[in-house]
Amino acid sequence: MGVGKDVWIWAMKEKEEMEFNSGPDFSIQFRLKGHYSTVLCCDMDKQGHVMTGSHDAQVRLWNLGPDLRDRTNRVACHNQHGNPVTAVQLLWPLGVSASSGSVRLYYHPTGACLRTFRFSAYVYDLHMDSMHFVTSHQDGSVNFWSLSACLADRMVVTKGSLHQGRLVVKPPLGDQNVWGNQFVARQGKFVKERSCLVTMHERKVIIHDYWARRGTKGEGEEGLLRDCDTPSSLMIR
């Protein structure tokens, strides 16, 4: 997680079976320094690759190894974004980052920026898997893009050739409060699962079911919606 300009890596201590009810026990393992401003997002995989984005408009990659202790590898730094980096996703050897109206795709072993896509609507969040990368936007939509088409051996790849679907989560508003709460860092957040898309709102979580059939109770124009209470929506006693 990012705290100020540094990235802190925490380790969860293993517990005995009788201690499970006491909750997880985390301890600080070490921290990474390199950014010049507040770290806004980070991601890490099991091989020890850590990708971070910051208010200084930089995307950095650390290769720490499976034990997270190898400091001999060179740190990659991408400076192509001209605005604060709001979201990163790591899927080695690829990585993707978002900043205001642009999304960039990287090949980390060489440090090359493979593609750059620009949007008229602010990009809040993104997610990438082996088939798609998904972006949420200021206009209240979530867009699905083909990752394989993005990696095609062509000099120019247009957004029209990549676009595979669009889900309107909330109608656009005059301000930036598309969904989420008043904090920009918490707006437009979502989780892409195999069978559904989960969007986090200020007082509820909405599940958009990919496989919802017509006529299902609770179905909206976007698909089957299941509203779930979150701690912020519960009354404080």
PDB file of C-alpha atoms in Angstrom:
ATOM      1  CA  MET A   1       0.000   0.000   0.000  1.00  0.00           C
ATOM      2  CA  GLY A   2       1.089   3.591  -0.578  1.00  0.00           C
ATOM      3  CA  VAL A   3       1.635   5.906   2.396  1.00  0.00           C
ATOM      4  CA  GLY A   4       2.834   9.349   1.371  1.00  0.00           C
ATOM      5  CA  LYS A   5       5.704   9.092  -1.127  1.00  0.00           C
ATOM      6  CA  ASP A   6       6.676   5.571  -0.028  1.00  0.00           C
ATOM      7  CA  VAL A   7       5.292   2.105  -0.722  1.00  0.00           C
ATOM      8  CA  TRP A   8       4.971  -0.102   2.355  1.00  0.00           C
ATOM      9  CA  ILE A   9       4.914  -3.888   2.054  1.00  0.00           C
ATOM     10  CA  TRP A  10       3.184  -5.759   4.857  1.00  0.00           C
ATOM     11  CA  ALA A  11       3.495  -9.432   5.808  1.00  0.00           C
ATOM     12  CA  MET A  12       0.655 -11.423   7.360  1.00  0.00           C
ATOM     13  CA  LYS A  13       1.795 -13.641  10.202  1.00  0.00           C
ATOM     14  CA  GLU A  14       0.596 -17.225  10.221  1.00  0.00           C
ATOM     15  CA  LYS A  15      -1.531 -18.163  13.201  1.00  0.00           C
ATOM     16  CA  GLU A  16      -2.373 -21.329  15.007  1.00  0.00           C
ATOM     17  CA  GLU A  17      -5.801 -22.812  14.440  1.00  0.00           C
ATOM     18  CA  MET A  18      -7.062 -21.607  17.833  1.00  0.00           C
ATOM     19  CA  GLU A  19      -6.108 -18.000  17.024  1.00  0.00           C
ATOM     20  CA  PHE A  20      -8.163 -17.591  13.827  1.00  0.00           C
ATOM     21  CA  ASN A  21     -10.993 -15.759  15.575  1.00  0.00           C
ATOM     22  CA  SER A  22      -8.696 -12.932  16.633  1.00  0.00           C
ATOM     23  CA  GLY A  23      -8.400 -11.583  13.060  1.00  0.00           C
ATOM     24  CA  PRO A  24      -5.354 -11.189  10.776  1.00  0.00           C
ATOM     25  CA  ASP A  25      -2.048  -9.994  12.186  1.00  0.00           C
ATOM     26  CA  PHE A  26       0.016  -7.794   9.849  1.00  0.00           C
ATOM     27  CA  SER A  27       3.541  -6.488  10.300  1.00  0.00           C
ATOM     28  CA  ILE A  28       5.611  -4.071   8.220  1.00  0.00           C
ATOM     29  CA  GLN A  29       8.217  -5.944   6.177  1.00  0.00           C
ATOM     30  CA  PHE A  30       9.950  -2.995   4.473  1.00  0.00           C
ATOM     31  CA  ARG A  31       9.234   0.059   2.345  1.00  0.00           C
ATOM     32  CA  LEU A  32      10.167   1.223  -1.143  1.00  0.00           C
ATOM     33  CA  LYS A  33      11.325   4.772  -1.889  1.00  0.00           C
ATOM     34  CA  GLY A  34      11.506   6.454  -5.281  1.00  0.00           C
ATOM     35  CA  HIS A  35       8.423   8.557  -5.941  1.00  0.00           C
ATOM     36  CA  TYR A  36       8.525  12.344  -5.522  1.00  0.00           C
ATOM     37  CA  SER A  37       4.882  12.741  -4.516  1.00  0.00           C
ATOM     38  CA  THR A  38       1.973  10.834  -2.974  1.00  0.00           C
ATOM     39  CA  VAL A  39       1.531   7.234  -4.155  1.00  0.00           C
ATOM     40  CA  LEU A  40      -2.046   6.836  -5.403  1.00  0.00           C
ATOM     41  CA  CYS A  41      -2.131   3.174  -6.501  1.00  0.00           C
ATOM     42  CA  CYS A  42      -0.082  -0.016  -6.453  1.00  0.00           C
ATOM     43  CA  ASP A  43      -0.246  -3.672  -7.475  1.00  0.00           C
ATOM     44  CA  MET A  44       1.914  -6.737  -6.752  1.00  0.00           C
ATOM     45  CA  ASP A  45       2.073 -10.324  -8.017  1.00  0.00           C
ATOM     46  CA  LYS A  46       3.385 -13.562  -6.485  1.00  0.00           C
ATOM     47  CA  GLN A  47       6.719 -13.282  -8.330  1.00  0.00           C
ATOM     48  CA  GLY A  48       7.615 -10.136  -6.426  1.00  0.00           C
ATOM     49  CA  HIS A  49       6.888  -7.554  -9.130  1.00  0.00           C
ATOM     50  CA  VAL A  50       5.514  -4.325  -7.664  1.00  0.00           C
ATOM     51  CA  MET A  51       3.940  -1.643  -9.880  1.00  0.00           C
ATOM     52  CA  THR A  52       3.086   1.786  -8.477  1.00  0.00           C
ATOM     53  CA  GLY A  53       1.561   5.034  -9.715  1.00  0.00           C
ATOM     54  CA  SER A  54       1.916   8.419  -8.081  1.00  0.00           C
ATOM     55  CA  HIS A  55       0.811  12.038  -8.077  1.00  0.00           C
ATOM     56  CA  ASP A  56       4.217  12.809  -9.649  1.00  0.00           C
ATOM     57  CA  ALA A  57       2.865  11.290 -12.943  1.00  0.00           C
ATOM     58  CA  GLN A  58       5.357   8.408 -12.777  1.00  0.00           C
ATOM     59  CA  VAL A  59       4.788   4.664 -13.071  1.00  0.00           C
ATOM     60  CA  ARG A  60       7.488   2.614 -11.336  1.00  0.00           C
ATOM     61  CA  LEU A  61       8.233  -1.109 -11.297  1.00  0.00           C
ATOM     62  CA  TRP A  62      10.265  -2.991  -8.712  1.00  0.00           C
ATOM     63  CA  ASN A  63      11.380  -6.601  -9.269  1.00  0.00           C
ATOM     64  CA  LEU A  64      12.013  -7.924  -5.758  1.00  0.00           C
ATOM     65  CA  GLY A  65      11.848 -11.677  -6.397  1.00  0.00           C
ATOM     66  CA  PRO A  66       9.507 -14.213  -4.734  1.00  0.00           C
ATOM     67  CA  ASP A  67      10.976 -13.524  -1.281  1.00  0.00           C
ATOM     68  CA  LEU A  68      10.666  -9.732  -1.817  1.00  0.00           C
ATOM     69  CA  ARG A  69      14.302  -9.148  -0.838  1.00  0.00           C
ATOM     70  CA  ASP A  70      16.180  -8.835  -4.140  1.00  0.00           C
ATOM     71  CA  ARG A  71      17.281  -5.202  -4.544  1.00  0.00           C
ATOM     72  CA  THR A  72      19.824  -5.786  -7.349  1.00  0.00           C
ATOM     73  CA  ASN A  73      17.430  -5.410 -10.296  1.00  0.00           C
ATOM     74  CA  ARG A  74      17.057  -2.044 -11.978  1.00  0.00           C
ATOM     75  CA  VAL A  75      13.875  -0.132 -11.211  1.00  0.00           C
ATOM     76  CA  ALA A  76      11.866   0.751 -14.327  1.00  0.00           C
ATOM     77  CA  CYS A  77      10.343   4.219 -14.416  1.00  0.00           C
ATOM     78  CA  HIS A  78       7.791   5.403 -16.991  1.00  0.00           C
ATOM     79  CA  ASN A  79       7.287   9.152 -17.366  1.00  0.00           C
ATOM     80  CA  GLN A  80       4.902   9.210 -20.343  1.00  0.00           C
ATOM     81  CA  HIS A  81       1.872  10.314 -18.295  1.00  0.00           C
ATOM     82  CA  GLY A  82       1.593  14.055 -17.840  1.00  0.00           C
ATOM     83  CA  ASN A  83      -0.919  13.858 -14.980  1.00  0.00           C
ATOM     84  CA  PRO A  84      -1.224  11.937 -11.691  1.00  0.00           C
ATOM     85  CA  VAL A  85      -1.492   8.166 -12.188  1.00  0.00           C
ATOM     86  CA  THR A  86      -4.791   7.025 -10.661  1.00  0.00           C
ATOM     87  CA  ALA A  87      -4.734   3.254 -11.359  1.00  0.00           C
ATOM     88  CA  VAL A  88      -2.242   0.506 -12.245  1.00  0.00           C
ATOM     89  CA  GLN A  89      -2.648  -3.207 -12.949  1.00  0.00           C
ATOM     90  CA  LEU A  90       0.138  -5.773 -13.270  1.00  0.00           C
ATOM     91  CA  LEU A  91      -0.137  -8.959 -15.332  1.00  0.00           C
ATOM     92  CA  TRP A  92       3.485  -9.914 -15.934  1.00  0.00           C
ATOM     93  CA  PRO A  93       5.083  -9.243 -18.348  1.00  0.00           C
ATOM     94  CA  LEU A  94       2.419  -6.621 -19.109  1.00  0.00           C
ATOM     95  CA  GLY A  95       1.275  -3.664 -17.077  1.00  0.00           C
ATOM     96  CA  VAL A  96      -1.363  -1.013 -17.636  1.00  0.00           C
ATOM     97  CA  SER A  97      -1.825   2.425 -16.083  1.00  0.00           C
ATOM     98  CA  ALA A  98      -4.452   5.177 -16.192  1.00  0.00           C
ATOM     99  CA  SER A  99      -4.085   8.924 -15.789  1.00  0.00           C
ATOM    100  CA  SER A 100      -6.876  11.448 -16.383  1.00  0.00           C
ATOM    101  CA  GLY A 101      -7.836  10.869 -20.039  1.00  0.00           C
ATOM    102  CA  SER A 102      -5.271   8.262 -21.087  1.00  0.00           C
ATOM    103  CA  VAL A 103      -4.408   4.570 -20.636  1.00  0.00           C
ATOM    104  CA  ARG A 104      -0.978   3.118 -21.388  1.00  0.00           C
ATOM    105  CA  LEU A 105       0.088  -0.503 -21.880  1.00  0.00           C
ATOM    106  CA  TYR A 106       3.680  -1.516 -21.030  1.00  0.00           C
ATOM    107  CA  TYR A 107       5.973  -4.459 -21.670  1.00  0.00           C
ATOM    108  CA  HIS A 108       7.930  -4.421 -18.432  1.00  0.00           C
ATOM    109  CA  PRO A 109      11.007  -6.567 -19.284  1.00  0.00           C
ATOM    110  CA  THR A 110      12.164  -3.922 -21.782  1.00  0.00           C
ATOM    111  CA  GLY A 111      10.394  -0.919 -20.287  1.00  0.00           C
ATOM    112  CA  ALA A 112       8.623  -0.224 -23.585  1.00  0.00           C
ATOM    113  CA  CYS A 113       5.250   1.522 -23.801  1.00  0.00           C
ATOM    114  CA  LEU A 114       3.352  -0.598 -26.336  1.00  0.00           C
ATOM    115  CA  ARG A 115       0.145   1.383 -26.720  1.00  0.00           C
ATOM    116  CA  THR A 116      -1.358   4.678 -25.661  1.00  0.00           C
ATOM    117  CA  PHE A 117      -5.109   5.312 -25.753  1.00  0.00           C
ATOM    118  CA  ARG A 118      -6.705   8.688 -25.107  1.00  0.00           C
ATOM    119  CA  PHE A 119     -10.261   9.336 -23.955  1.00  0.00           C
ATOM    120  CA  SER A 120     -12.461  12.400 -23.723  1.00  0.00           C
ATOM    121  CA  ALA A 121     -13.907  11.192 -20.392  1.00  0.00           C
ATOM    122  CA  TYR A 122     -11.704  10.972 -17.290  1.00  0.00           C
ATOM    123  CA  VAL A 123     -10.493   7.414 -16.543  1.00  0.00           C
ATOM    124  CA  TYR A 124     -11.100   6.472 -12.886  1.00  0.00           C
ATOM    125  CA  ASP A 125     -10.154   2.814 -12.578  1.00  0.00           C
ATOM    126  CA  LEU A 126      -9.021  -0.157 -14.673  1.00  0.00           C
ATOM    127  CA  HIS A 127      -8.638  -3.915 -14.537  1.00  0.00           C
ATOM    128  CA  MET A 128      -6.755  -6.342 -16.784  1.00  0.00           C
ATOM    129  CA  ASP A 129      -6.885 -10.114 -17.244  1.00  0.00           C
ATOM    130  CA  SER A 130      -5.732 -12.506 -19.973  1.00  0.00           C
ATOM    131  CA  MET A 131      -8.636 -11.521 -22.266  1.00  0.00           C
ATOM    132  CA  HIS A 132      -9.602  -7.910 -21.581  1.00  0.00           C
ATOM    133  CA  PHE A 133      -8.666  -4.684 -19.981  1.00  0.00           C
ATOM    134  CA  VAL A 134     -11.606  -2.754 -18.552  1.00  0.00           C
ATOM    135  CA  THR A 135     -11.854   0.963 -17.809  1.00  0.00           C
ATOM    136  CA  SER A 136     -14.351   3.069 -15.838  1.00  0.00           C
ATOM    137  CA  HIS A 137     -14.977   6.642 -16.950  1.00  0.00           C
ATOM    138  CA  GLN A 138     -16.297   9.996 -15.813  1.00  0.00           C
ATOM    139  CA  ASP A 139     -19.313   9.643 -18.105  1.00  0.00           C
ATOM    140  CA  GLY A 140     -20.621   6.835 -15.871  1.00  0.00           C
ATOM    141  CA  SER A 141     -19.642   3.941 -18.140  1.00  0.00           C
ATOM    142  CA  VAL A 142     -17.466   0.842 -17.923  1.00  0.00           C
ATOM    143  CA  ASN A 143     -15.827  -0.187 -21.203  1.00  0.00           C
ATOM    144  CA  PHE A 144     -14.398  -3.566 -22.210  1.00  0.00           C
ATOM    145  CA  TRP A 145     -11.388  -3.707 -24.549  1.00  0.00           C
ATOM    146  CA  SER A 146      -9.753  -6.706 -26.237  1.00  0.00           C
ATOM    147  CA  LEU A 147      -6.245  -7.334 -24.921  1.00  0.00           C
ATOM    148  CA  SER A 148      -5.311  -9.719 -27.763  1.00  0.00           C
ATOM    149  CA  ALA A 149      -6.296  -7.124 -30.389  1.00  0.00           C
ATOM    150  CA  CYS A 150      -4.267  -4.559 -28.494  1.00  0.00           C
ATOM    151  CA  LEU A 151      -1.178  -6.802 -28.786  1.00  0.00           C
ATOM    152  CA  ALA A 152      -1.651  -7.413 -32.519  1.00  0.00           C
ATOM    153  CA  ASP A 153       1.454  -6.883 -34.642  1.00  0.00           C
ATOM    154  CA  ARG A 154       0.224  -3.674 -36.233  1.00  0.00           C
ATOM    155  CA  MET A 155       1.718  -0.213 -36.150  1.00  0.00           C
ATOM    156  CA  VAL A 156      -1.616   1.501 -35.496  1.00  0.00           C
ATOM    157  CA  VAL A 157      -4.442   0.043 -33.423  1.00  0.00           C
ATOM    158  CA  THR A 158      -7.632   2.073 -33.136  1.00  0.00           C
ATOM    159  CA  LYS A 159      -9.952   2.100 -30.139  1.00  0.00           C
ATOM    160  CA  GLY A 160     -12.812   1.054 -32.404  1.00  0.00           C
ATOM    161  CA  SER A 161     -11.056  -2.217 -33.243  1.00  0.00           C
ATOM    162  CA  LEU A 162     -10.546  -2.993 -29.532  1.00  0.00           C
ATOM    163  CA  HIS A 163     -13.914  -2.035 -28.074  1.00  0.00           C
ATOM    164  CA  GLN A 164     -16.038  -5.050 -27.113  1.00  0.00           C
ATOM    165  CA  GLY A 165     -18.789  -3.648 -24.921  1.00  0.00           C
ATOM    166  CA  ARG A 166     -20.039  -0.799 -22.765  1.00  0.00           C
ATOM    167  CA  LEU A 167     -22.001  -0.849 -19.516  1.00  0.00           C
ATOM    168  CA  VAL A 168     -23.663   2.340 -18.256  1.00  0.00           C
ATOM    169  CA  VAL A 169     -23.393   2.234 -14.475  1.00  0.00           C
ATOM    170  CA  LYS A 170     -24.786   5.689 -13.797  1.00  0.00           C
ATOM    171  CA  PRO A 171     -25.915   8.548 -16.061  1.00  0.00           C
ATOM    172  CA  PRO A 172     -23.272  11.289 -16.418  1.00  0.00           C
ATOM    173  CA  LEU A 173     -23.504  14.289 -14.129  1.00  0.00           C
ATOM    174  CA  GLY A 174     -22.262  17.842 -14.426  1.00  0.00           C
ATOM    175  CA  ASP A 175     -19.546  17.226 -11.836  1.00  0.00           C
ATOM    176  CA  GLN A 176     -17.136  14.322 -11.342  1.00  0.00           C
ATOM    177  CA  ASN A 177     -19.261  12.439  -8.810  1.00  0.00           C
ATOM    178  CA  VAL A 178     -20.108   9.613 -11.210  1.00  0.00           C
ATOM    179  CA  TRP A 179     -20.314   6.884  -8.606  1.00  0.00           C
ATOM    180  CA  GLY A 180     -18.587   6.440  -5.298  1.00  0.00           C
ATOM    181  CA  ASN A 181     -18.343   9.255  -2.768  1.00  0.00           C
ATOM    182  CA  GLN A 182     -16.910  12.774  -2.630  1.00  0.00           C
ATOM    183  CA  PHE A 183     -13.296  11.568  -2.699  1.00  0.00           C
ATOM    184  CA  VAL A 184     -12.002  11.300  -6.272  1.00  0.00           C
ATOM    185  CA  ALA A 185      -9.727   8.381  -5.305  1.00  0.00           C
ATOM    186  CA  ARG A 186     -12.840   6.356  -4.388  1.00  0.00           C
ATOM    187  CA  GLN A 187     -14.896   7.134  -7.477  1.00  0.00           C
ATOM    188  CA  GLY A 188     -15.460   4.776 -10.359  1.00  0.00           C
ATOM    189  CA  LYS A 189     -14.091   1.753  -8.461  1.00  0.00           C
ATOM    190  CA  PHE A 190     -15.047  -1.713  -9.652  1.00  0.00           C
ATOM    191  CA  VAL A 191     -13.976  -5.358  -9.536  1.00  0.00           C
ATOM    192  CA  LYS A 192     -14.190  -7.606 -12.588  1.00  0.00           C
ATOM    193  CA  GLU A 193     -15.025 -11.219 -11.795  1.00  0.00           C
ATOM    194  CA  ARG A 194     -15.474 -14.153 -14.153  1.00  0.00           C
ATOM    195  CA  SER A 195     -19.280 -14.006 -14.057  1.00  0.00           C
ATOM    196  CA  CYS A 196     -20.055 -10.474 -12.935  1.00  0.00           C
ATOM    197  CA  LEU A 197     -18.898  -6.901 -12.575  1.00  0.00           C
ATOM    198  CA  VAL A 198     -18.997  -5.371  -9.076  1.00  0.00           C
ATOM    199  CA  THR A 199     -19.253  -1.578  -8.760  1.00  0.00           C
ATOM    200  CA  MET A 200     -18.631   0.160  -5.411  1.00  0.00           C
ATOM    201  CA  HIS A 201     -20.954   3.060  -4.665  1.00  0.00           C
ATOM    202  CA  GLU A 202     -21.131   5.363  -1.663  1.00  0.00           C
ATOM    203  CA  ARG A 203     -23.703   3.349   0.261  1.00  0.00           C
ATOM    204  CA  LYS A 204     -23.979   0.060  -1.575  1.00  0.00           C
ATOM    205  CA  VAL A 205     -22.295  -2.498  -3.783  1.00  0.00           C
ATOM    206  CA  ILE A 206     -24.018  -3.429  -7.050  1.00  0.00           C
ATOM    207  CA  ILE A 207     -23.401  -6.728  -8.847  1.00  0.00           C
ATOM    208  CA  HIS A 208     -23.962  -6.682 -12.608  1.00  0.00           C
ATOM    209  CA  ASP A 209     -24.507 -10.315 -13.591  1.00  0.00           C
ATOM    210  CA  TYR A 210     -23.188 -11.243 -17.059  1.00  0.00           C
ATOM    211  CA  TRP A 211     -25.421 -14.305 -17.240  1.00  0.00           C
ATOM    212  CA  ALA A 212     -28.722 -12.771 -16.084  1.00  0.00           C
ATOM    213  CA  ARG A 213     -31.646 -13.988 -18.159  1.00  0.00           C
ATOM    214  CA  ARG A 214     -34.472 -11.783 -19.340  1.00  0.00           C
ATOM    215  CA  GLY A 215     -37.402 -11.678 -16.961  1.00  0.00           C
ATOM    216  CA  THR A 216     -35.297 -12.282 -13.850  1.00  0.00           C
ATOM    217  CA  LYS A 217     -36.613 -10.407 -10.820  1.00  0.00           C
ATOM    218  CA  GLY A 218     -34.592  -7.297 -10.071  1.00  0.00           C
ATOM    219  CA  GLU A 219     -33.255  -7.002 -13.585  1.00  0.00           C
ATOM    220  CA  GLY A 220     -32.474  -3.553 -14.935  1.00  0.00           C
ATOM    221  CA  GLU A 221     -31.460  -2.412 -18.388  1.00  0.00           C
ATOM    222  CA  GLU A 222     -27.806  -3.085 -17.546  1.00  0.00           C
ATOM    223  CA  GLY A 223     -28.373  -6.638 -16.258  1.00  0.00           C
ATOM    224  CA  LEU A 224     -29.300  -8.270 -12.983  1.00  0.00           C
ATOM    225  CA  LEU A 225     -28.578  -5.936 -10.078  1.00  0.00           C
ATOM    226  CA  ARG A 226     -28.198  -7.157  -6.522  1.00  0.00           C
ATOM    227  CA  ASP A 227     -27.952  -4.418  -3.911  1.00  0.00           C
ATOM    228  CA  CYS A 228     -25.894  -5.210  -0.822  1.00  0.00           C
ATOM    229  CA  ASP A 229     -25.464  -3.110   2.323  1.00  0.00           C
ATOM    230  CA  THR A 230     -21.959  -1.893   3.106  1.00  0.00           C
ATOM    231  CA  PRO A 231     -20.640  -0.660   6.485  1.00  0.00           C
ATOM    232  CA  SER A 232     -20.968   2.984   5.359  1.00  0.00           C
ATOM    233  CA  SER A 233     -24.698   2.500   4.738  1.00  0.00           C
ATOM    234  CA  LEU A 234     -25.493   0.986   8.130  1.00  0.00           C
ATOM    235  CA  MET A 235     -26.815   3.106  10.987  1.00  0.00           C
ATOM    236  CA  ILE A 236     -24.308   3.952  13.707  1.00  0.00           C
ATOM    237  CA  ARG A 237     -25.642   3.106  17.136  1.00  0.00           C
TER     238      ARG A 237
END
